[in-house]
CSV table of C-alpha atoms (C1' of nucleotides) in Angstrom, one decimal:
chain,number,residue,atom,x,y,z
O,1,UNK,CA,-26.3,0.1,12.5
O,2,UNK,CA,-22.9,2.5,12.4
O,3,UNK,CA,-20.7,2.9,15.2
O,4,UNK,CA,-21.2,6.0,17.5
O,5,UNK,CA,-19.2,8.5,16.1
O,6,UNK,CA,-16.2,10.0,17.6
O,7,UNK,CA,-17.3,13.2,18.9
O,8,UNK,CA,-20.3,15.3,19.1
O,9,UNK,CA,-20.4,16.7,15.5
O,10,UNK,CA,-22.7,19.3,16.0
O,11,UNK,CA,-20.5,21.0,18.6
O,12,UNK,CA,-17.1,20.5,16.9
O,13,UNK,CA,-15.9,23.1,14.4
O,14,UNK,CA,-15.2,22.0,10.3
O,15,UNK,CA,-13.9,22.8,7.8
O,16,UNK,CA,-10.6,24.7,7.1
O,17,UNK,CA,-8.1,25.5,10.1
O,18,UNK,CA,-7.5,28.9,11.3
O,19,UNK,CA,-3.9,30.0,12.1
O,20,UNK,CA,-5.3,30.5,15.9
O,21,UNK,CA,-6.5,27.0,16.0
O,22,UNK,CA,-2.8,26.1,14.3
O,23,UNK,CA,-1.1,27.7,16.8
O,24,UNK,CA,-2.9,26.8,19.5
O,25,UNK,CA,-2.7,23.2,18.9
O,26,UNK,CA,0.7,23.5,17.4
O,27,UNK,CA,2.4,25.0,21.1
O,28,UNK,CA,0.3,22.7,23.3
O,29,UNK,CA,1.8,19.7,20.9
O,30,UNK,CA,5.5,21.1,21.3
O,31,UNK,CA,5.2,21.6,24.9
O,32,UNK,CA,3.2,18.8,26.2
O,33,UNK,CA,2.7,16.3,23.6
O,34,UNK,CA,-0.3,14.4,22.7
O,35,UNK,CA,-0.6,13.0,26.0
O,36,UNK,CA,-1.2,9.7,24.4
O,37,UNK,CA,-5.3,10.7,23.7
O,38,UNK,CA,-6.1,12.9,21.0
O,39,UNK,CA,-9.9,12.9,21.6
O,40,UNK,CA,-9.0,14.6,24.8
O,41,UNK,CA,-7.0,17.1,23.4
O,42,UNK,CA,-8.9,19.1,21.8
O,43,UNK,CA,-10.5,20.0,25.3
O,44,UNK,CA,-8.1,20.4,27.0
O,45,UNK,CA,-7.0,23.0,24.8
O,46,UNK,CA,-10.1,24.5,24.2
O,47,UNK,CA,-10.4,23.7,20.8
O,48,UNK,CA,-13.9,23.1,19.4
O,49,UNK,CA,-12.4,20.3,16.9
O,50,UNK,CA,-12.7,16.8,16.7
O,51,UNK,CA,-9.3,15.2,18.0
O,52,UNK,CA,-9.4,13.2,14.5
O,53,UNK,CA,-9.0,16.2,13.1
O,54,UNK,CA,-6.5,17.6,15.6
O,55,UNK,CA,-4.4,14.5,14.8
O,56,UNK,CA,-4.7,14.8,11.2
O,57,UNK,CA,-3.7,18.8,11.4
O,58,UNK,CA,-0.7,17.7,13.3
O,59,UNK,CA,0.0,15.1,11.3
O,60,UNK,CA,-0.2,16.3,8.0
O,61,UNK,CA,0.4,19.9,7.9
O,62,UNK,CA,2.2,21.5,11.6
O,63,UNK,CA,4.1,18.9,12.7
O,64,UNK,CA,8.1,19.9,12.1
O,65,UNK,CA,9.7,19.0,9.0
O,66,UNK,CA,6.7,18.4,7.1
O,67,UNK,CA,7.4,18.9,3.1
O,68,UNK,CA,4.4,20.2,0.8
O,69,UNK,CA,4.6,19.9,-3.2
O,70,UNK,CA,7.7,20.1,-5.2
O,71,UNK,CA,7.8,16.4,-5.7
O,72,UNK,CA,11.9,15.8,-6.5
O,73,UNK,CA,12.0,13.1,-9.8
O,74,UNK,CA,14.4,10.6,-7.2
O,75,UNK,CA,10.8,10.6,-5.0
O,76,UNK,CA,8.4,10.0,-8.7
O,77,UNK,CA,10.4,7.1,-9.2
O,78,UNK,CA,10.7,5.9,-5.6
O,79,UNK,CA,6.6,6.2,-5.4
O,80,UNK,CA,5.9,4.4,-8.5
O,81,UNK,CA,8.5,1.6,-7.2
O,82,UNK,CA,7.2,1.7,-4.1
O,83,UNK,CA,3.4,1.8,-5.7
O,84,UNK,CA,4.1,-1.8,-7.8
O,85,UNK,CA,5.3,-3.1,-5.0
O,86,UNK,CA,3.4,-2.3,-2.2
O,87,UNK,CA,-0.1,-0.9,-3.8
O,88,UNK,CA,-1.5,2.0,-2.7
O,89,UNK,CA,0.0,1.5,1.1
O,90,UNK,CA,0.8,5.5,1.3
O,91,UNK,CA,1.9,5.7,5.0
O,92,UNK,CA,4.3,2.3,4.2
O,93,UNK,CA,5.1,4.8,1.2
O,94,UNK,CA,5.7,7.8,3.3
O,95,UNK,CA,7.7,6.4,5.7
O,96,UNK,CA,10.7,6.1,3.0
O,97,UNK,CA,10.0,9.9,2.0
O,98,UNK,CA,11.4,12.1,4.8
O,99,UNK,CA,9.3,15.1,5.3
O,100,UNK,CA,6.2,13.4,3.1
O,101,UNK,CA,3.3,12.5,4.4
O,102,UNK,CA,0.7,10.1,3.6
O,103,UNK,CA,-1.8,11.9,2.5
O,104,UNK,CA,0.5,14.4,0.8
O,105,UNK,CA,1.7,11.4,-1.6
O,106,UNK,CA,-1.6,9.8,-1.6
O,107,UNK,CA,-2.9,13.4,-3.2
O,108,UNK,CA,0.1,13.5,-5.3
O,109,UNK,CA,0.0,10.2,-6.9
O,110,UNK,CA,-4.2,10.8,-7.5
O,111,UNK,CA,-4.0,13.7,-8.6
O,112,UNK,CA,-0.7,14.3,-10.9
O,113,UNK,CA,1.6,11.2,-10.8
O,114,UNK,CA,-0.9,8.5,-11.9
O,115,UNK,CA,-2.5,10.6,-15.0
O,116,UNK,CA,1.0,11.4,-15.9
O,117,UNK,CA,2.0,7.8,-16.3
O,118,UNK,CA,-1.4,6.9,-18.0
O,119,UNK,CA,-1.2,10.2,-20.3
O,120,UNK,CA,2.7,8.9,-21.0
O,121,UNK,CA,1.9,5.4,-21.6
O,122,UNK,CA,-1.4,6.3,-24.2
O,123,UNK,CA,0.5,9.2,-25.8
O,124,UNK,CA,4.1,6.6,-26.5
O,125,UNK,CA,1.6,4.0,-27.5
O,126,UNK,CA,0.5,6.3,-30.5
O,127,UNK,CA,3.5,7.5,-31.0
O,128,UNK,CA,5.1,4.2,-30.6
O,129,UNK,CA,2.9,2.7,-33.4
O,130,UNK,CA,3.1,5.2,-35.8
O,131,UNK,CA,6.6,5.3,-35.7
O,132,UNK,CA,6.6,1.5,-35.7
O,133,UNK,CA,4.7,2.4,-39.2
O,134,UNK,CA,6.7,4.5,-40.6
O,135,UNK,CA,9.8,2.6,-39.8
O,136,UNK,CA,11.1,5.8,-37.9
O,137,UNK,CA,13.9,5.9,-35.3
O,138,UNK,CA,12.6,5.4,-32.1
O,139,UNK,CA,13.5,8.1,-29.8
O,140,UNK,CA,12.3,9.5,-26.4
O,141,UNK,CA,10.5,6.6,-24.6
O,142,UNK,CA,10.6,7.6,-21.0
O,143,UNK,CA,10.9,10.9,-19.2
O,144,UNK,CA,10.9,11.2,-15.1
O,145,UNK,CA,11.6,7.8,-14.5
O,146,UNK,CA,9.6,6.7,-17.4
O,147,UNK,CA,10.5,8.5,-19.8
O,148,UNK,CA,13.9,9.1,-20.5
O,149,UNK,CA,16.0,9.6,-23.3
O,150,UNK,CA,17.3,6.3,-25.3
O,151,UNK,CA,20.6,5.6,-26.7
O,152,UNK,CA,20.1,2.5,-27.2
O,153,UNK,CA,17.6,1.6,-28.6
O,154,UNK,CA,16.4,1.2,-32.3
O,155,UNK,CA,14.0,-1.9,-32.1
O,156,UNK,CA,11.0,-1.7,-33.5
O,157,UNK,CA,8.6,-1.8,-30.2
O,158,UNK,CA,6.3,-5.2,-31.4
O,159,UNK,CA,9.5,-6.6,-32.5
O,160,UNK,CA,11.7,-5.8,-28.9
O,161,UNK,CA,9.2,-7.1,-27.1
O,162,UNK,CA,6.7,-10.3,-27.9
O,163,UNK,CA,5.3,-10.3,-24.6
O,164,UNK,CA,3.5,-7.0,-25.5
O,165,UNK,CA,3.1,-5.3,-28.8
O,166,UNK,CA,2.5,-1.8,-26.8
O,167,UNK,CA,6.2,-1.4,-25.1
O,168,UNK,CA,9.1,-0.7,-26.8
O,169,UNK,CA,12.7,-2.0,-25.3
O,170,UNK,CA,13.5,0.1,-22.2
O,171,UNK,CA,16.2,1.5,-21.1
O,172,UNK,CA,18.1,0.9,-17.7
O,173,UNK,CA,17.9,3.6,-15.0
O,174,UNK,CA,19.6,3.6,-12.1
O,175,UNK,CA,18.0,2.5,-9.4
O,176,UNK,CA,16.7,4.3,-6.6
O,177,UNK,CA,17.9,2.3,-3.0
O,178,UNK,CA,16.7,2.3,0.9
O,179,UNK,CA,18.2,1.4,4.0
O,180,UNK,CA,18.5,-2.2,4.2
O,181,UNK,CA,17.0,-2.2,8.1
O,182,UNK,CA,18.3,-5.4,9.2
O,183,UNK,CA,21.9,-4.5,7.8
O,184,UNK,CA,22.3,-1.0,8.4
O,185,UNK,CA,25.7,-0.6,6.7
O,186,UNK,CA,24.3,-1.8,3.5
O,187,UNK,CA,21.6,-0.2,1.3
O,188,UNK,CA,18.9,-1.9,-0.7
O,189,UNK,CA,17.3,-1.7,-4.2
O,190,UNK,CA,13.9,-0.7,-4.6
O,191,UNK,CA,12.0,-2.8,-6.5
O,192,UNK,CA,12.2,-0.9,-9.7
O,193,UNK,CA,10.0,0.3,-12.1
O,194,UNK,CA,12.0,1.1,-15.0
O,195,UNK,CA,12.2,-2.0,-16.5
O,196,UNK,CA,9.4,-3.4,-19.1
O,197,UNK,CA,7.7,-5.7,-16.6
O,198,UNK,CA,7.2,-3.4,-13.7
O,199,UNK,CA,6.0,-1.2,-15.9
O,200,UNK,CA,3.5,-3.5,-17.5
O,201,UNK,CA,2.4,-4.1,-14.1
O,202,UNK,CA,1.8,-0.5,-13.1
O,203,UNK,CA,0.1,0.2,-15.4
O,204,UNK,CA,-2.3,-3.0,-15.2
O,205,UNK,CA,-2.6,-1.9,-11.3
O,206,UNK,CA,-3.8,1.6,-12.6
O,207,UNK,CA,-6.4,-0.1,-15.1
O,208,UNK,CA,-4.6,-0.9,-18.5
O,209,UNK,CA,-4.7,-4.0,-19.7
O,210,UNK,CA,-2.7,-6.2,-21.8
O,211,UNK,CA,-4.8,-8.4,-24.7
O,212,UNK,CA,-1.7,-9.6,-26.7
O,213,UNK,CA,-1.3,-12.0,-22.6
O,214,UNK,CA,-2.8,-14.9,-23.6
O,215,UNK,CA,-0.2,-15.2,-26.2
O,216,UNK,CA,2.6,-16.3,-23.7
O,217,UNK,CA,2.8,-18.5,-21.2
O,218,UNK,CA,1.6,-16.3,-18.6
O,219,UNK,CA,-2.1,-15.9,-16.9
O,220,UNK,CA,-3.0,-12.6,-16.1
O,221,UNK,CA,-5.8,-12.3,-14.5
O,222,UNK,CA,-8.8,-10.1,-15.7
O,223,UNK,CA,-8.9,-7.1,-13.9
O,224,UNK,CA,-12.5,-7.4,-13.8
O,225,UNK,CA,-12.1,-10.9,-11.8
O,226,UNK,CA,-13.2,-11.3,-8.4
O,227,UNK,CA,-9.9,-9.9,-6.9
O,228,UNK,CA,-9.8,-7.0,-8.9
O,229,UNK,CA,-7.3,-5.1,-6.7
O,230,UNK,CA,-4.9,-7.9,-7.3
O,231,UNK,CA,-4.6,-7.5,-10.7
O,232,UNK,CA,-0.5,-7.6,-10.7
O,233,UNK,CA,-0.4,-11.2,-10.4
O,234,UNK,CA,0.9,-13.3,-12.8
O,235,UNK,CA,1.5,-16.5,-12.6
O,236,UNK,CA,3.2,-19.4,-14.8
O,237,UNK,CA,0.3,-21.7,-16.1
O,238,UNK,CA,1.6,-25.0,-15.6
O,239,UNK,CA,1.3,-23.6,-12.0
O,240,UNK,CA,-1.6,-21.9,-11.6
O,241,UNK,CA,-3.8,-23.7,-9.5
O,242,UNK,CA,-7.6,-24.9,-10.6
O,243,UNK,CA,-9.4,-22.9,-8.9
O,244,UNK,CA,-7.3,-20.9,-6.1
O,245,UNK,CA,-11.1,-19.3,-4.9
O,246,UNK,CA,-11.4,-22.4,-3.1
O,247,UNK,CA,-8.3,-23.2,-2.2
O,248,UNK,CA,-7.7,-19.9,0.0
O,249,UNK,CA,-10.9,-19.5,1.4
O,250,UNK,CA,-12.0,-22.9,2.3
O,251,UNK,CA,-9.1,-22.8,4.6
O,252,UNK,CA,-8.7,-26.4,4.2
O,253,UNK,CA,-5.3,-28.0,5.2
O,254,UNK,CA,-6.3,-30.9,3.2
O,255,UNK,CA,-6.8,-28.1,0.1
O,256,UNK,CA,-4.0,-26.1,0.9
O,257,UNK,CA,-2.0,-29.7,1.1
O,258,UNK,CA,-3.5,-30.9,-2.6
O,259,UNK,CA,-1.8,-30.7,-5.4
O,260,UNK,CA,-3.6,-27.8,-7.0
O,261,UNK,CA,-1.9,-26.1,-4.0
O,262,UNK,CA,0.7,-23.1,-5.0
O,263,UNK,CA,2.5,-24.8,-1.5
O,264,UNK,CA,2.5,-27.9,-3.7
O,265,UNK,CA,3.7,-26.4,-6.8
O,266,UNK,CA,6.7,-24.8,-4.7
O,267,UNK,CA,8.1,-28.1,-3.1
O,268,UNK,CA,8.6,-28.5,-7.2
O,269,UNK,CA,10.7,-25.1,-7.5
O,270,UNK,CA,13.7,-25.5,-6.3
O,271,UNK,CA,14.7,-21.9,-7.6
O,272,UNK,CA,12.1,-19.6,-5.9
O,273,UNK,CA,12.2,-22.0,-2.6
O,274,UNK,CA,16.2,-21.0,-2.8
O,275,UNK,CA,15.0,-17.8,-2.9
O,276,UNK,CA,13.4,-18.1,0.5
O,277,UNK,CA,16.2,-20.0,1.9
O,278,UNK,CA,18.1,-17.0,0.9
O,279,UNK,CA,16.5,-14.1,2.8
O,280,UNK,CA,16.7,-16.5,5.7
O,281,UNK,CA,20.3,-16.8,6.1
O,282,UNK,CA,20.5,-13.9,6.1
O,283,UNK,CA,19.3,-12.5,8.9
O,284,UNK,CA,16.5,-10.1,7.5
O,285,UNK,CA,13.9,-11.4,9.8
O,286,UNK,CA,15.3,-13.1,12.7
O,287,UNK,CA,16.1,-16.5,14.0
O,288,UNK,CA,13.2,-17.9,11.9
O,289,UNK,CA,11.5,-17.4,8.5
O,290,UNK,CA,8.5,-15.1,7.9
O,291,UNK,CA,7.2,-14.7,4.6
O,292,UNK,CA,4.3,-12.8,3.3
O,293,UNK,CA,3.2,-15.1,0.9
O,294,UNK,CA,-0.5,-14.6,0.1
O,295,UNK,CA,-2.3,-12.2,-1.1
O,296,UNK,CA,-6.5,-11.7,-1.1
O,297,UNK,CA,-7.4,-15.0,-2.5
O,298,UNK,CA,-4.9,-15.2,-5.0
O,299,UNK,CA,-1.4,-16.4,-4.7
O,300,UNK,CA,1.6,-17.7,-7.4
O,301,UNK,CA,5.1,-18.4,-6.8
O,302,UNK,CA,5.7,-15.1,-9.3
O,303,UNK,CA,4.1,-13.3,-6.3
O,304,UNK,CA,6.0,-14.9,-3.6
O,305,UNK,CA,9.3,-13.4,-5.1
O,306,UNK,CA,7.4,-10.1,-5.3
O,307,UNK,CA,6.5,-10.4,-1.1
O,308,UNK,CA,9.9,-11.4,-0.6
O,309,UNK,CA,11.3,-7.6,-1.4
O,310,UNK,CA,8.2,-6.4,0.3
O,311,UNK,CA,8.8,-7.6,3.9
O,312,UNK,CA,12.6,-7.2,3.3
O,313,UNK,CA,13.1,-4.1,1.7
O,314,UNK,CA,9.7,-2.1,2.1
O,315,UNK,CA,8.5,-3.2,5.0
O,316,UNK,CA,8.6,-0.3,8.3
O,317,UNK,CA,11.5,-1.4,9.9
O,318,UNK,CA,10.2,-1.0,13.5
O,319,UNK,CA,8.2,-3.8,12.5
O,320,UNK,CA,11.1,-6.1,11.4
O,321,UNK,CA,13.3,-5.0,14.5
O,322,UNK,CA,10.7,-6.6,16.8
O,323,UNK,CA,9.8,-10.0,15.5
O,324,UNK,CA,11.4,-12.4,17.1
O,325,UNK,CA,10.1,-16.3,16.9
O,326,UNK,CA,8.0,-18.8,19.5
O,327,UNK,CA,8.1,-22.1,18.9
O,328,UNK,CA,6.2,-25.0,20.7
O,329,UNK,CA,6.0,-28.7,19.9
O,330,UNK,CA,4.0,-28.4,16.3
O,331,UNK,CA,3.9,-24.6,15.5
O,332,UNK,CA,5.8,-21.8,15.4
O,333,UNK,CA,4.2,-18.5,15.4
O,334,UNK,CA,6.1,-14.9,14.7
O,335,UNK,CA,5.4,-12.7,17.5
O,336,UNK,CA,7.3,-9.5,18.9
O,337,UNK,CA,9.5,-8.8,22.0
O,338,UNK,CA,6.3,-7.9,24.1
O,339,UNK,CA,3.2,-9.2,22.4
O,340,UNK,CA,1.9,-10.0,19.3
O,341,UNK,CA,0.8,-6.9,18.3
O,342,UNK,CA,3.8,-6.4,15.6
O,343,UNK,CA,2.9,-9.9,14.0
O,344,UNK,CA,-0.6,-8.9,13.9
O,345,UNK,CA,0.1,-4.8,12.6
O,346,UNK,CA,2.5,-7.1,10.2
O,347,UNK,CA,-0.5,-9.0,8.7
O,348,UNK,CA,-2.8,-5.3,9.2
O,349,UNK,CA,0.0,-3.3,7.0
O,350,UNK,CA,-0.2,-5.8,4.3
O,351,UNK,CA,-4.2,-6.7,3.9
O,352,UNK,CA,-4.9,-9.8,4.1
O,353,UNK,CA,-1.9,-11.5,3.1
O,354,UNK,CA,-0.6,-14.5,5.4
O,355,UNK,CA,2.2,-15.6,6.9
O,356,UNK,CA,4.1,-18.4,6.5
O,357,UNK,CA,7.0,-19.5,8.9
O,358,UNK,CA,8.7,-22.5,9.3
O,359,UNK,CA,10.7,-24.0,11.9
O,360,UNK,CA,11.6,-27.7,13.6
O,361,UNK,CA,10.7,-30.3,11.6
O,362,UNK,CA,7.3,-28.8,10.4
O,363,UNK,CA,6.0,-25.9,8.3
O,364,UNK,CA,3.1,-24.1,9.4
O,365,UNK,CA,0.7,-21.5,7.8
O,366,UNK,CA,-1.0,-18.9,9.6
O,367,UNK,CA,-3.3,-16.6,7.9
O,368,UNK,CA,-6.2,-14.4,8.2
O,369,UNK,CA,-9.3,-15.8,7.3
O,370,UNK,CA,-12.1,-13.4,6.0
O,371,UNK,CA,-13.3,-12.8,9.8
O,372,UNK,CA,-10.5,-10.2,11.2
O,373,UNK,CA,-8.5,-11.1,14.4
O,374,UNK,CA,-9.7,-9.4,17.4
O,375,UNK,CA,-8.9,-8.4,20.4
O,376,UNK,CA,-6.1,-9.9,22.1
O,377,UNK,CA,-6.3,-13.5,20.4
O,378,UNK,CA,-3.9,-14.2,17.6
O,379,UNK,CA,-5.7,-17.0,16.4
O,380,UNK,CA,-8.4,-15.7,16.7
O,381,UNK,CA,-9.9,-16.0,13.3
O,382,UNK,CA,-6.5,-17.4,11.8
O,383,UNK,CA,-6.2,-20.7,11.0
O,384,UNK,CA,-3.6,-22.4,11.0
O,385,UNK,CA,-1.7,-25.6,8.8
O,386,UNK,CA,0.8,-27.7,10.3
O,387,UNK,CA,2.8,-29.1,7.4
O,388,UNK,CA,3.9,-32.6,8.7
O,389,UNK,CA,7.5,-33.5,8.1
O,390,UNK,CA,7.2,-35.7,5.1
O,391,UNK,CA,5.8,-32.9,3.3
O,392,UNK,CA,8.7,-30.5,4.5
O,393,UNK,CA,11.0,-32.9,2.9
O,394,UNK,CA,9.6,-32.0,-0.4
O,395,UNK,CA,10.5,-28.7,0.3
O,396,UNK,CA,14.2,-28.4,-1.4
O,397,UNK,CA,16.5,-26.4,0.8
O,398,UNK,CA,14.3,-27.1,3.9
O,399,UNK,CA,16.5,-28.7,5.8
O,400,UNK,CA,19.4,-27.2,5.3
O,401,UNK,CA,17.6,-24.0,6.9
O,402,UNK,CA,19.8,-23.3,9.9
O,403,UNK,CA,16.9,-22.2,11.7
O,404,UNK,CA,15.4,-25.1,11.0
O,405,UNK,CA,15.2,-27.3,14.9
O,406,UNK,CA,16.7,-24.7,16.5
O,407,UNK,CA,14.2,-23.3,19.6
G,1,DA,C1',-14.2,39.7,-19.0
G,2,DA,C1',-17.1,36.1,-17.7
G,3,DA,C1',-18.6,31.4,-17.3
G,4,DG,C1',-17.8,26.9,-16.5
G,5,DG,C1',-14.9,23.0,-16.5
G,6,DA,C1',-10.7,21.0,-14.7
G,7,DC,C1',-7.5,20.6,-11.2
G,8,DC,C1',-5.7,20.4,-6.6
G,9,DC,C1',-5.5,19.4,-1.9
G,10,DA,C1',-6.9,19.9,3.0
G,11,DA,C1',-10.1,17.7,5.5
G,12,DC,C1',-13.5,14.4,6.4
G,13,DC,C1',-15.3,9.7,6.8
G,14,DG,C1',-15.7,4.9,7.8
G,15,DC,C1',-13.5,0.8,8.7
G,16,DG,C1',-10.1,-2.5,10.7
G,17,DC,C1',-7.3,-3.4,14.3
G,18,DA,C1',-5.0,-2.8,19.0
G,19,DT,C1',-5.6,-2.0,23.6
G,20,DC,C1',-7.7,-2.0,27.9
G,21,DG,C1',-10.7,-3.1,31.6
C,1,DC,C1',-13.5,-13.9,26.4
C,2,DC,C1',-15.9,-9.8,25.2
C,3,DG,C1',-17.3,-5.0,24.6
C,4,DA,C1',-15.9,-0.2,24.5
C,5,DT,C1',-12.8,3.0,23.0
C,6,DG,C1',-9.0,5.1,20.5
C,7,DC,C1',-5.7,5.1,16.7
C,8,DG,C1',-4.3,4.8,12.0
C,9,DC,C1',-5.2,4.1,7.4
C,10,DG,C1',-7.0,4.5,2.7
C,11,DG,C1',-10.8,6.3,0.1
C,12,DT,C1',-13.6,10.2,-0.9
C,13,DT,C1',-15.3,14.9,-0.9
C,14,DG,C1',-15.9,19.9,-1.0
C,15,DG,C1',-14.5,24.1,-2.2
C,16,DG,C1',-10.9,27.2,-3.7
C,17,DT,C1',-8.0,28.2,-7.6
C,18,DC,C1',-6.5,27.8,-12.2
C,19,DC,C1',-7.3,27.2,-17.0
C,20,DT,C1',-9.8,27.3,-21.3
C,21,DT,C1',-13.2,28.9,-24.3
DNA sequence: AAAGGACCCAACCGCGCATCG
DNA sequence: CCGATGCGCGGTTGGGTCCTT
């Protein structure tokens, strides 16, 4: 059985707006708001619309500000940046393009930007290997953000690159940057996508594959794998767990604990656990650690480092402002100033990816488990893993976290 | 000039989550 | 603790416009 829908559809007006109904709603907006209930608004302006469709007429298209088409090449390359990171999260997206909207970008990227890349990425792959036949000069490899012009470079494309026979050596662009939100005097690179594994990785999340893989000592998953839309992942094989299926959705501790675990394999890497204790010290998200760490049902240190510049750099900031840091005896969750409706939004902007936090003598895990939290209880289909101390030892840099028994 | 295919984008839809009582 | 309701999001669609043959 569906849920009721939202309004009475055979009474509501479809279909395209008129510039009455713009106006209409446009001055009741500007002189009264929403009033907080845009159900209600459309009768109380005597508009025969849905208020979904009120809010998405406001939203998209009347509101001030509001930017159509005419996509700048800065904003290509921030979307495609922000797209490897971050997926297809378009109001995440639109919140670092002033005067974009969602579904504006969404549109964009479906309809233009994503065939352009593809259509750029088959067309240099031809022309890539028959110049790599013909022992000609490579020349124009990437235009608007992908393709740009080369000076340097004169490799033969299998030879520059043994990871994958289908990109030639790339060029370095500059780098687009955002506000860092927890610093505001100091900005922030994007993640970019300019460089030969970003790319790779974009274009894997749009479908492409790469069969030369197997080759190096990396795992990328099959796209057609359970957890298609996480097809980005890659992950060092040494530490690629058995079967990380039933590690994530057993929701075992004693699973998450074994040594198959990723959490196992990164008390034995020092380097990306430095990483954390990086972005800790320095303040990005409070008096406490919070990492996004898991995604869907797969997981790898590789990713980790990936989430890292997610929650710092991408993440809304309203978000990060809020969180602040409970702690009790045993746990220690990440909540907000008023509730724990910012934690929970957190986990909601980002899917199901979990949240790891550490503080006191232990290290706990909360995530989502397949059942969605509801209602006012945060644990409320989370569970939860209290790492006892011993195993926080293993965990290099752990205790000299200086949030680390501080309540 | 006409037909039909391709493209574009505003709008719709359903779902997950937050809030409230 | 639970159900009802509203909001926001991402995916999809329908139809207008453009392009190609």
């Amino acid at each position: 059985m569906g849920r009721a829908p939202c309004c009475d559809k055979a009474n509501v007006k479809r279909g395209p707006w008129s510039p009455e109904e713009d106006s209409k709603l446009k001055s009741y907006i500007e002189q009264h708001g929403t009033g907080g209930n845009w159900i209600a608004l459309p009768q109380k302006i005597g508009l025969k619309r849905c208020g979904k469709s009120c809010r998405l007429r406001w939203l998209n298209y009347l509101r001030p500000n509001i930017k159509h088409g005419g996509f700048s090449e800065e904003e290509d390359n921030l979307i495609c940046s922000l797209y490897i990171s971050i997926g297809s999260r378009w109001s995440i997206i639109a919140a670092q393009l002033p005067g974009r909207t969602d579904n504006d970008i969404k549109n964009y990227w479906n309809t233009r930007l994503k065939k352009k890349l593809l259509g750029k990425h088959r067309k240099e792959h031809q022309a890539a290997a028959r110049r790599s036949a013909a022992g000609l000069k490579q020349q124009e490899i990437i235009k608007r953000g992908l393709i740009i012009s080369s000076s340097n470079s004169m490799v033969n494309p299998v030879a520059a690159d043994s990871q994958s026979p289908y990109w030639p050596e790339l060029p370095v662009l500059q780098v687009p940057s955002i506000p860092n939100y927890s610093s505001p005097n100091q900005e922030v690179a994007v993640p970019s996508f300019n460089d030969h594994a970003s790319i790779r990785k974009l274009l894997i999340k749009l479908g492409g594959r790469f069969h030369s893989d197997h080759h190096d000592n990396v795992v990328q998953p099959n796209i057609q794998d359970v957890y298609s839309s996480n097809a980005d992942i890659q992950l060092p094989v040494d530490q690629f767990p058995s079967s990380t299926h039933q590690i994530y959705h057993e929701e075992s501790a004693a699973n998450m604990l074994s040594s198959a675990s990723p959490i196992a394999a990164l008390a034995s890497s020092p380097d990306l656990f430095a990483q954390i204790n990086h972005f800790n010290n320095t303040d990005h998200a409070g008096d406490g650690a919070a990492l996004h760490m898991f995604q869907g049902g797969q997981s790898s240190n590789y990713l980790l480092t990936e989430e890292l510049k997610d929650i710092v750099y991408n993440i809304n900031p309203e978000k990060l402002d809020g969180l602040e840091f409970l702690y009790s005896e045993d746990i220690m969750i990440m909540m907000n100033d008023s509730s724990i409706s910012s934690t929970t939004s957190t986990n909601t902007s980002y899917g199901d990816r979990s949240t790891i936090g550490w503080g006191g003598d232990q290290m706990q895990l909360v995530y989502p488990t397949s059942v969605a939290a509801s209602g006012s209880d945060y644990h409320q289909g989370m569970q939860r893993m209290i790492m006892p101390q011993d195993q926080c030892a293993n965990f290099n840099g752990l205790s000299s976290y200086p949030g680390a028994g501080v309540q």
